[in-house]
Amino acid sequence: MSARKATRGNAAGELPDALPPSQTLTVRASDGTPLHTQVFGPADGYPIVLTHGFVCSIRAWAYQIADLATDYRVIAFDHRGHGQSGIPRRDCYTLKHLASDLDSVLDATLASHERALIAGHSMGGITISAWSERYRHKVSRRADAVALINTTTGDLLRKVKLLPVPRELSAARVLAGRGLVNAFGGFPLPGVARIPSQYVIAMMAVGADADPSAARLVYELFARTSSAGRGGCARMLVEELGRRHLKLDGLTVPTLVIGSERDRLTPISQSRKIAGSAPNIVDLVELPGGHCSMLEQHQQVNRHLRALAESVTRPAEVRRISS
């Protein structure tokens, strides 16, 4: 398998003003935390489950929901402490909880015989990997395929590209990354901090040539995430993925990996590492732009998600002929 680089010029299109009509339900996590969940598209459509990134919400998938829900049943939920989901106790932000939350959503929204395409961006991709590690006996029963978008399996702080740092100062990079993640993860936003924090969030989350609407949405989602949710998940990411990698040997279903050339938070090297270690990689796609490819290069992301969904929903005999 070799990586395929996508061309530029695929980010056209207005950011949808509102999400399509949906069925809204509350899924109870194993610890009782309410998880805000929405189901879009035809009730009998093939299910695609979307799990968003750190300090985002369902709205981060606006482009994907608007496109995919015309043909598929799109299921999206807010992580604990994010969006309209509940805020748990301080000690209830762990990878174990995120994996269990995803499992609860799958159980609540899929019929007993159903399998879905599960796609995750950033922390959402981490959630899928943690789910496959903890619930490996359920992976082939609940998933036909997965898509890991701008994400990582670990070594989070040493790989963050906030500023260029020489190799011999990598320890300083880790300390700086830890401080920044904790600071932006936890503090409430006073008015005087709004402009500088908006600049830094945009710098980290999207590429320099991204449409301004993408940067505005990312900051809006960040600002609307509770300080408890930001802080809890920031601590979890630093403590649980700062020095170790999640194991991917349980992720046995077809896996699409999408990374971005200028991603500062989960650099393209992280996507390549996943593509080199997951057991059933079908494609590694390298896009231009920054961390939020589902906003910056939404047409490309949508096209690859559709192709993956089609590949697992075609009749087996058609798949054999085309392979």
Short mmCIF file of C-alpha atoms in Angstrom, two decimals, residues 24-214:
data_model
loop_
_atom_site.label_atom_id
_atom_site.label_comp_id
_atom_site.label_asym_id
_atom_site.label_seq_id
_atom_site.Cartn_x
_atom_site.Cartn_y
_atom_site.Cartn_z
CA THR A 24 -32.47 13.44 18.71
CA LEU A 25 -31.95 10.98 21.52
CA THR A 26 -30.04 10.81 24.76
CA VAL A 27 -27.77 7.80 25.20
CA ARG A 28 -26.79 6.94 28.77
CA ALA A 29 -23.11 6.15 29.19
CA SER A 30 -22.08 3.31 31.48
CA ASP A 31 -21.49 5.82 34.31
CA GLY A 32 -24.80 7.57 33.67
CA THR A 33 -23.45 10.57 31.72
CA PRO A 34 -26.04 11.64 29.12
CA LEU A 35 -24.62 11.65 25.58
CA HIS A 36 -26.42 13.94 23.13
CA THR A 37 -26.94 11.95 19.92
CA GLN A 38 -28.53 12.84 16.58
CA VAL A 39 -29.55 10.58 13.70
CA PHE A 40 -29.80 12.11 10.23
CA GLY A 41 -30.96 10.76 6.88
CA PRO A 42 -33.22 7.87 5.87
CA ALA A 43 -34.24 5.56 8.71
CA ASP A 44 -33.46 2.50 6.60
CA GLY A 45 -30.14 3.82 5.32
CA TYR A 46 -26.79 2.17 5.90
CA PRO A 47 -25.37 3.58 9.18
CA ILE A 48 -22.33 5.82 9.30
CA VAL A 49 -21.26 6.80 12.82
CA LEU A 50 -19.26 10.02 13.32
CA THR A 51 -17.22 10.82 16.44
CA HIS A 52 -15.73 14.31 16.67
CA GLY A 53 -12.48 15.70 18.04
CA PHE A 54 -11.32 17.54 21.14
CA VAL A 55 -13.27 20.76 21.93
CA CYS A 56 -15.65 20.20 19.03
CA SER A 57 -19.20 18.85 18.73
CA ILE A 58 -21.55 17.28 16.17
CA ARG A 59 -21.49 20.57 14.24
CA ALA A 60 -17.85 19.93 13.25
CA TRP A 61 -19.23 17.30 10.84
CA ALA A 62 -21.59 19.78 9.13
CA TYR A 63 -20.23 19.15 5.63
CA GLN A 64 -20.23 15.37 6.03
CA ILE A 65 -23.73 15.24 7.51
CA ALA A 66 -25.17 17.49 4.78
CA ASP A 67 -23.70 15.28 2.05
CA LEU A 68 -23.84 11.75 3.47
CA ALA A 69 -27.31 12.01 5.02
CA THR A 70 -28.83 12.27 1.54
CA ASP A 71 -28.14 8.53 1.14
CA TYR A 72 -27.02 7.15 4.49
CA ARG A 73 -28.25 7.09 8.08
CA VAL A 74 -25.69 9.30 9.78
CA ILE A 75 -25.31 8.96 13.54
CA ALA A 76 -23.30 11.56 15.44
CA PHE A 77 -22.87 12.28 19.14
CA ASP A 78 -21.22 14.81 21.42
CA HIS A 79 -18.42 13.50 23.62
CA ARG A 80 -18.83 13.78 27.38
CA GLY A 81 -18.21 17.34 28.51
CA HIS A 82 -18.71 18.58 24.93
CA GLY A 83 -21.62 20.08 23.02
CA GLN A 84 -24.95 19.18 24.58
CA SER A 85 -23.72 16.07 26.39
CA GLY A 86 -23.46 15.93 30.16
CA ILE A 87 -20.46 16.93 32.23
CA PRO A 88 -19.27 14.00 34.33
CA ARG A 89 -17.19 14.02 37.51
CA ARG A 90 -13.59 15.15 37.20
CA ASP A 91 -12.26 11.57 37.41
CA CYS A 92 -14.54 10.33 34.60
CA TYR A 93 -12.46 11.56 31.69
CA THR A 94 -10.40 8.55 30.57
CA LEU A 95 -9.86 6.59 27.36
CA LYS A 96 -11.81 3.80 29.03
CA HIS A 97 -14.80 6.15 29.32
CA LEU A 98 -14.51 7.36 25.71
CA ALA A 99 -14.35 3.77 24.42
CA SER A 100 -17.34 2.82 26.55
CA ASP A 101 -19.29 5.89 25.36
CA LEU A 102 -18.81 4.89 21.72
CA ASP A 103 -19.89 1.36 22.55
CA SER A 104 -23.02 2.68 24.28
CA VAL A 105 -23.93 4.81 21.25
CA LEU A 106 -23.47 1.84 18.91
CA ASP A 107 -25.68 -0.33 21.11
CA ALA A 108 -28.36 2.35 21.34
CA THR A 109 -28.53 3.29 17.66
CA LEU A 110 -27.77 0.11 15.72
CA ALA A 111 -30.03 -2.90 15.45
CA SER A 112 -28.62 -6.15 16.83
CA HIS A 113 -27.71 -7.37 13.33
CA GLU A 114 -26.29 -4.07 12.05
CA ARG A 115 -22.71 -3.03 11.41
CA ALA A 116 -21.63 0.51 10.58
CA LEU A 117 -18.85 2.52 9.04
CA ILE A 118 -17.35 4.37 12.03
CA ALA A 119 -15.36 7.54 11.33
CA GLY A 120 -13.47 9.61 13.89
CA HIS A 121 -11.55 12.86 13.71
CA SER A 122 -8.67 13.60 16.11
CA MET A 123 -9.90 12.59 19.60
CA GLY A 124 -12.72 10.78 17.82
CA GLY A 125 -10.14 8.65 16.01
CA ILE A 126 -8.43 8.01 19.35
CA THR A 127 -11.83 6.93 20.68
CA ILE A 128 -12.22 4.38 17.89
CA SER A 129 -8.73 3.01 18.50
CA ALA A 130 -9.38 2.79 22.26
CA TRP A 131 -12.71 1.05 21.55
CA SER A 132 -10.99 -1.51 19.31
CA GLU A 133 -8.41 -2.14 22.03
CA ARG A 134 -10.94 -2.53 24.83
CA TYR A 135 -13.82 -4.13 22.91
CA ARG A 136 -11.93 -6.08 20.27
CA HIS A 137 -14.49 -8.89 20.53
CA LYS A 138 -17.12 -6.43 19.25
CA VAL A 139 -15.18 -4.84 16.37
CA SER A 140 -16.20 -7.24 13.59
CA ARG A 141 -19.74 -7.46 15.02
CA ARG A 142 -20.35 -3.70 15.10
CA ALA A 143 -18.09 -2.27 12.36
CA ASP A 144 -17.81 -2.98 8.64
CA ALA A 145 -15.00 -0.45 8.33
CA VAL A 146 -13.47 2.53 10.10
CA ALA A 147 -11.95 5.84 9.02
CA LEU A 148 -9.28 7.50 11.17
CA ILE A 149 -9.01 11.17 10.26
CA ASN A 150 -6.20 13.50 11.44
CA THR A 151 -5.55 11.42 14.50
CA THR A 152 -2.87 9.58 16.46
CA THR A 153 -2.40 6.56 18.66
CA GLY A 154 0.01 8.21 21.11
CA ASP A 155 3.25 10.12 21.63
CA LEU A 156 0.99 13.12 21.56
CA LEU A 157 3.14 15.90 23.00
CA ARG A 158 6.47 15.12 21.38
CA LYS A 159 4.93 15.24 17.90
CA VAL A 160 2.91 18.45 18.23
CA LYS A 161 4.33 21.05 15.84
CA LEU A 162 3.64 24.32 17.60
CA LEU A 163 7.02 25.82 16.81
CA PRO A 164 10.11 24.27 15.18
CA VAL A 165 12.32 22.87 17.94
CA PRO A 166 15.72 21.19 17.41
CA ARG A 167 15.89 17.48 18.20
CA GLU A 168 18.13 18.08 21.22
CA LEU A 169 15.42 20.28 22.73
CA SER A 170 12.59 17.77 22.30
CA ALA A 171 12.09 17.65 26.08
CA ALA A 172 11.35 21.38 25.98
CA ARG A 173 8.80 20.75 23.23
CA VAL A 174 7.03 18.21 25.45
CA LEU A 175 6.90 20.64 28.38
CA ALA A 176 5.66 23.46 26.14
CA GLY A 177 3.05 21.20 24.53
CA ARG A 178 1.86 19.96 27.92
CA GLY A 179 1.52 23.51 29.20
CA LEU A 180 -0.36 24.69 26.12
CA VAL A 181 -2.74 21.73 26.01
CA ASN A 182 -3.49 22.08 29.72
CA ALA A 183 -3.89 25.86 29.50
CA PHE A 184 -6.17 25.92 26.48
CA GLY A 185 -7.93 22.84 27.72
CA GLY A 186 -8.86 24.20 31.10
CA PHE A 187 -9.19 27.92 31.42
CA PRO A 188 -12.49 29.80 31.13
CA LEU A 189 -12.28 32.45 28.39
CA PRO A 190 -12.28 36.04 29.68
CA GLY A 191 -13.11 38.71 27.13
CA VAL A 192 -9.55 40.02 26.95
CA ALA A 193 -8.29 36.57 25.95
CA ARG A 194 -10.71 36.14 23.09
CA ILE A 195 -8.63 37.63 20.26
CA PRO A 196 -5.27 35.99 21.06
CA SER A 197 -6.88 32.65 21.90
CA GLN A 198 -8.87 32.78 18.66
CA TYR A 199 -5.63 33.30 16.74
CA VAL A 200 -3.82 30.45 18.47
CA ILE A 201 -6.74 28.02 18.11
CA ALA A 202 -6.98 28.82 14.39
CA MET A 203 -3.20 28.44 13.96
CA MET A 204 -3.25 24.99 15.57
CA ALA A 205 -6.47 23.67 14.08
CA VAL A 206 -6.56 24.77 10.44
CA GLY A 207 -4.09 25.52 7.68
CA ALA A 208 -3.10 29.05 6.75
CA ASP A 209 -5.08 28.90 3.49
CA ALA A 210 -8.26 27.46 5.02
CA ASP A 211 -11.53 29.24 4.39
CA PRO A 212 -12.11 31.76 7.22
CA SER A 213 -15.45 30.09 8.01
CA ALA A 214 -13.60 26.92 9.05
#
